[in-house]
CSV table of C-alpha atoms in Angstrom, one decimal:
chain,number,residue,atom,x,y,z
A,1,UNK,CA,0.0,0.0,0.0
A,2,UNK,CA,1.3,3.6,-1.1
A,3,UNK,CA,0.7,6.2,1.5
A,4,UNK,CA,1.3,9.9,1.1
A,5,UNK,CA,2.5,11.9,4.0
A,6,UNK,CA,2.1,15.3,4.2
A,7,UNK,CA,4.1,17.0,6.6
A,8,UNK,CA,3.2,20.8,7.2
A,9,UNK,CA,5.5,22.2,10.1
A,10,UNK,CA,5.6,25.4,7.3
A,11,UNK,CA,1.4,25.3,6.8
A,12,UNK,CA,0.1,24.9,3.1
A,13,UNK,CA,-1.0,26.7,0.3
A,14,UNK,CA,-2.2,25.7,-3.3
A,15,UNK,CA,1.4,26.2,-4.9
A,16,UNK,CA,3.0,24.7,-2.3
A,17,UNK,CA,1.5,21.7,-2.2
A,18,UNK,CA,1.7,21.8,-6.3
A,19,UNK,CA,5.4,22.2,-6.1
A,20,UNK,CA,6.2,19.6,-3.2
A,21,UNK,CA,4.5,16.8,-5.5
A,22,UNK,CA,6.0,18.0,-8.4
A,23,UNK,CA,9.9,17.1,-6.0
A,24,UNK,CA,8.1,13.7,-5.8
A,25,UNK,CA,8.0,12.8,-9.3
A,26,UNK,CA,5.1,14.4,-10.8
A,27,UNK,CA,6.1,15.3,-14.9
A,28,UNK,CA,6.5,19.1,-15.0
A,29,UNK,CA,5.4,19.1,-18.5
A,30,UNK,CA,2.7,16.0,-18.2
A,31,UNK,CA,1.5,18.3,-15.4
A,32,UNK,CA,1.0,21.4,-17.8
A,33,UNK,CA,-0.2,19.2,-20.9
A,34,UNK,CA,-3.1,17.6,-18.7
A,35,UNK,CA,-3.7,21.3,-17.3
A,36,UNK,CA,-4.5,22.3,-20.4
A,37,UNK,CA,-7.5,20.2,-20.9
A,38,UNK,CA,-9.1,22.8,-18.3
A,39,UNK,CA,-9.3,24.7,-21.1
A,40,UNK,CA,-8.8,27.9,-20.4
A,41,UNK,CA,-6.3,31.0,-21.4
A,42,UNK,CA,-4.5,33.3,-19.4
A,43,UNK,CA,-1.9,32.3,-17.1
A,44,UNK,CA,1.4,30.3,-16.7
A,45,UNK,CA,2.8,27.8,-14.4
A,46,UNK,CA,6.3,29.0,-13.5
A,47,UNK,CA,8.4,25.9,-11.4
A,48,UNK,CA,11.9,26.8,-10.6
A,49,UNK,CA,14.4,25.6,-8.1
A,50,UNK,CA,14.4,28.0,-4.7
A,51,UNK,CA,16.1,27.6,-1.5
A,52,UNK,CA,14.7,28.3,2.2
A,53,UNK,CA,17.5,28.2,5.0
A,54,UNK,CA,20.2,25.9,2.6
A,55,UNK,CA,17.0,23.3,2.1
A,56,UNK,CA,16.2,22.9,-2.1
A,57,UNK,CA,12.6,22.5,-3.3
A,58,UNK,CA,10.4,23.1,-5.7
A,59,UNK,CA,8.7,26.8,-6.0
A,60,UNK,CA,5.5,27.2,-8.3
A,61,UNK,CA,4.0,30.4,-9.1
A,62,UNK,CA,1.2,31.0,-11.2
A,63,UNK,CA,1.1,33.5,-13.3
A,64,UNK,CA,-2.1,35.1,-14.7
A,65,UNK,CA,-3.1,37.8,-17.5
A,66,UNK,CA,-4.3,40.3,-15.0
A,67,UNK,CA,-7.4,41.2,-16.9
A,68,UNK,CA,-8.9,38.0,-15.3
A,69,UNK,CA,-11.5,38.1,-13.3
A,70,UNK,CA,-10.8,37.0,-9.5
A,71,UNK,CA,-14.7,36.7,-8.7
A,72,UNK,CA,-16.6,33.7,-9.5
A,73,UNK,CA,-19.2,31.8,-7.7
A,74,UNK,CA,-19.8,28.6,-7.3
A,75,UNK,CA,-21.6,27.6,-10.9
A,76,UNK,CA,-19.1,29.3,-12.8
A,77,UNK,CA,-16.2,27.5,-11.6
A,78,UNK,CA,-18.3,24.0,-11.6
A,79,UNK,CA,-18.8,25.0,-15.2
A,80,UNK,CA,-15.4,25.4,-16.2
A,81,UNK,CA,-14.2,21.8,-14.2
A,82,UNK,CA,-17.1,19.9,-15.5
A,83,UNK,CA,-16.8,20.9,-19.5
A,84,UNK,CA,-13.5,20.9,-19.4
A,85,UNK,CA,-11.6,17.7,-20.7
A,86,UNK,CA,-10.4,17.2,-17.6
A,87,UNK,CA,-10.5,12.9,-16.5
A,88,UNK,CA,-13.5,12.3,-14.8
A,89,UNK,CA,-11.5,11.5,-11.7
A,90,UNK,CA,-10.0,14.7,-11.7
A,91,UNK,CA,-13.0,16.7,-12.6
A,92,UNK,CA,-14.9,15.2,-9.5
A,93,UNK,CA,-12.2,15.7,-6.8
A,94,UNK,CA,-11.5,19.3,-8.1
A,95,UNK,CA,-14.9,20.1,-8.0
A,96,UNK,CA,-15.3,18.5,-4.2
A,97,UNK,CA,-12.4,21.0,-3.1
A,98,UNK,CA,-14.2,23.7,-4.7
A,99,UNK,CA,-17.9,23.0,-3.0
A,100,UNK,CA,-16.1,22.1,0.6
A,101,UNK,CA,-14.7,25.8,0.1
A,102,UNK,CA,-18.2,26.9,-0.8
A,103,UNK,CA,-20.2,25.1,2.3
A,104,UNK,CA,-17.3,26.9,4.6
A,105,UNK,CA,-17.8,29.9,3.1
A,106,UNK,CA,-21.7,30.2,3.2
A,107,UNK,CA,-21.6,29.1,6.6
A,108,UNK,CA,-19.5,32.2,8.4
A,109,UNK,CA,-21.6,34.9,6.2
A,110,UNK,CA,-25.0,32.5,7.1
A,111,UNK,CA,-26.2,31.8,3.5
A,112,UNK,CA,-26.1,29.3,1.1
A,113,UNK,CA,-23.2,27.6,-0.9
A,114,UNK,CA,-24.8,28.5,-4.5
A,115,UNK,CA,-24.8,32.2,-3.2
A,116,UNK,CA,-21.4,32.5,-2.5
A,117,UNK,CA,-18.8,34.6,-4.6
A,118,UNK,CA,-15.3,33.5,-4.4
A,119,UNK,CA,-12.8,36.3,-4.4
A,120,UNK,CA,-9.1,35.3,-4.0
A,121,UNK,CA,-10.1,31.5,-4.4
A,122,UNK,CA,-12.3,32.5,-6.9
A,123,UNK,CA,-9.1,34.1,-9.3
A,124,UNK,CA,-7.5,31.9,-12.0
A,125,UNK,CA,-4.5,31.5,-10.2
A,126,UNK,CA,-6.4,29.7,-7.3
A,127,UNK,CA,-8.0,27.5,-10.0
A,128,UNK,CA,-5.2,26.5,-11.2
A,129,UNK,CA,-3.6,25.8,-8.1
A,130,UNK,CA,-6.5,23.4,-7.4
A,131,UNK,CA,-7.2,21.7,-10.2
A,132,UNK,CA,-2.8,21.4,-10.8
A,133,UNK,CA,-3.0,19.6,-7.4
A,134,UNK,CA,-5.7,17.4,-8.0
A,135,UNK,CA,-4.0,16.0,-11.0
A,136,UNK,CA,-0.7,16.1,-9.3
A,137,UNK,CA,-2.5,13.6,-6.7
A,138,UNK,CA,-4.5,11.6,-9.0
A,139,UNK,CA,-1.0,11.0,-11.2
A,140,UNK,CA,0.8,9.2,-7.7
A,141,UNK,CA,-2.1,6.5,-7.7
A,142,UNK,CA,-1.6,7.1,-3.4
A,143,UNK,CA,-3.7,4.3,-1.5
A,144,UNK,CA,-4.1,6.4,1.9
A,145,UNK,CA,-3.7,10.3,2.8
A,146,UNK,CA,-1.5,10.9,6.0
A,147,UNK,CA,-1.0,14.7,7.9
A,148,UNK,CA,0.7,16.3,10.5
A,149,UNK,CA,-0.6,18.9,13.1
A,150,UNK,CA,-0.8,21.6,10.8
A,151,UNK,CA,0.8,25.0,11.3
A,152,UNK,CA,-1.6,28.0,10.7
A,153,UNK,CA,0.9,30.6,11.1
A,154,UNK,CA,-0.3,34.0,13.3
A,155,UNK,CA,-0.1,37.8,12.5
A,156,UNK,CA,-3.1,39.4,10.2
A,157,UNK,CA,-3.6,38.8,6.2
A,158,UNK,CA,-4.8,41.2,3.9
A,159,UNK,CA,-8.4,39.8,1.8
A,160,UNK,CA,-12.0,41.0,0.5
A,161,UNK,CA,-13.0,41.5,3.3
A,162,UNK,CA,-10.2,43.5,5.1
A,163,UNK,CA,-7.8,42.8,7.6
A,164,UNK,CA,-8.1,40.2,9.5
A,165,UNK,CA,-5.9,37.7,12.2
A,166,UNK,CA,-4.6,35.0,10.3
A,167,UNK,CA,-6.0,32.3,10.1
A,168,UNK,CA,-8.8,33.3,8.0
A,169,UNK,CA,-12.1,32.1,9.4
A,170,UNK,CA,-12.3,29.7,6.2
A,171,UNK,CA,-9.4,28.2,7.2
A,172,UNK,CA,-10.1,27.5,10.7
A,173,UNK,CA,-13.6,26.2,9.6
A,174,UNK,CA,-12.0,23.8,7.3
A,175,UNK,CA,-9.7,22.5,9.7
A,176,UNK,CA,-12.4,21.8,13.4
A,177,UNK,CA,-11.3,19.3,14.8
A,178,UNK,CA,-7.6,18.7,12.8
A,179,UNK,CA,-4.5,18.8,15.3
A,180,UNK,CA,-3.1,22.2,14.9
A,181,UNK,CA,-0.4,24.7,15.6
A,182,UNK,CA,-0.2,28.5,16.0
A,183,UNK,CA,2.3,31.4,16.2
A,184,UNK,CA,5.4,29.0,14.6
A,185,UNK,CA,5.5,32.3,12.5
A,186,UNK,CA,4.1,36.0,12.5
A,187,UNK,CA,2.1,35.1,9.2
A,188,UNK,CA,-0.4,33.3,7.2
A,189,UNK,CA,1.5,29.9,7.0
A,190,UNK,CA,-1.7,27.6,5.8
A,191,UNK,CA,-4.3,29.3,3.8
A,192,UNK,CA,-8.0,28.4,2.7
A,193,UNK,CA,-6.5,26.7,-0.5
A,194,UNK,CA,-4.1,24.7,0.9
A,195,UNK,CA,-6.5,23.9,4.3
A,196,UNK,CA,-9.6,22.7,1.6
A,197,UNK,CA,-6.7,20.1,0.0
A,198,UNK,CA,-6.2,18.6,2.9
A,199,UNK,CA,-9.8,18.7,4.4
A,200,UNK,CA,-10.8,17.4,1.5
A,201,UNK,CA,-8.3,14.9,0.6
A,202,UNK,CA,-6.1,13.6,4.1
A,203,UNK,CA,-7.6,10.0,5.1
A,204,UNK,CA,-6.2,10.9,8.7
A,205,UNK,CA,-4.7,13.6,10.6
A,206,UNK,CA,-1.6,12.5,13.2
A,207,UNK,CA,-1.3,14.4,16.7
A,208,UNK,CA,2.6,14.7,17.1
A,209,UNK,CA,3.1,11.8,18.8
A,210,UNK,CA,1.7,9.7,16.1
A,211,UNK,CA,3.2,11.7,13.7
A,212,UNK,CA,6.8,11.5,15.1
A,213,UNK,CA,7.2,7.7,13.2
A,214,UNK,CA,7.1,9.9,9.6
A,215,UNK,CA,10.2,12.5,10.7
């Protein structure tokens, strides 16, 4: 049995997690040939070597035309996944990141999922973070999802709706319940991108003493 084990002592985000499966083995350019059957125009996926404290990884960025729009909603980015030529496997776990993020969402502003409009996970970099992952994933045929306490990070982040103390509310919904950790750093360490991954894809979630036999 294959198990993935995602460690995040540093948090998560949506290009993070792209770039850390593109160090285990993911194809850089099967990767952007099977992201193209999402079949849409208007960014890049830039991934380039980067060090943090003498450690080597993997940094993705995406880069978009920034006449894009950053606001969708729910049905418009269902649309896009589900006519795109995306495998059906794909299609339907991208989409299930995508409507976890909307059931968070309409439950801090008390409405309903097919109201809510996505701002910064709405944009097509966010999109493209997602879906990229999703088929990252899908291409390492994993039997069972493994996670650490995650590290949220502290300080305040800058969003649509103004400032407000990191984590963002959509992230701390996403996570109830998940073994966490707070203040490691003075910002935004997992954000509600990288926090819907895992809530929607991590079989189980260690505590550190359980998570100690992966270090």
């Amino acid at each position: 049995m294959s198990v993935l084990y995602y460690d995040c002592f540093a948090g998560i985000s949506g290009d993070m997690h792209l770039g850390a499966l593109l160090d285990l083995g993911v194809d850089y350019d099967e990767l952007i040939l099977e992201l193209a059957g999402l079949g849409v125009e208007g960014y890049g996926v830039q991934a380039t070597r980067a060090s943090r404290k003498g450690v080597f990884g993997t940094q993705v960025r995406v880069v978009t035309d920034p006449n894009q729009s950053t606001h969708r909603d729910l049905r418009q980015i269902e649309a896009i996944i589900g006519g795109s030529s995306l495998r059906e496997s794909v299609r339907g776990r991208a989409i299930a990141v995508f409507r976890r993020l909307a059931e968070v969402e309409a439950h801090i502003h008390d409405t309903t999922p097919d109201r809510i409009h996505f701002h910064e996970v709405g944009a097509l970099d966010a999109i493209v973070d997602i879906v990229g992952g999703v088929i990252a994933l899908d291409r390492l045929h994993v039997d069972r999802v493994l996670c650490s306490p995650v590290e949220l990070g502290g300080g305040m982040v800058h969003c649509a709706h103004g400032v407000l103390p990191a984590p963002a509310p959509a992230t701390l919904e996403l996570l109830k319940g998940v073994p966490v950790k707070l203040g490691t750093v003075p910002f935004e360490a997992t954000t509600p991108t990288g926090a819907a991954l895992l809530a929607t894809f991590v079989d189980e979630f260690l505590d550190d003493k359980n998570a100690e036999k992966f270090k």
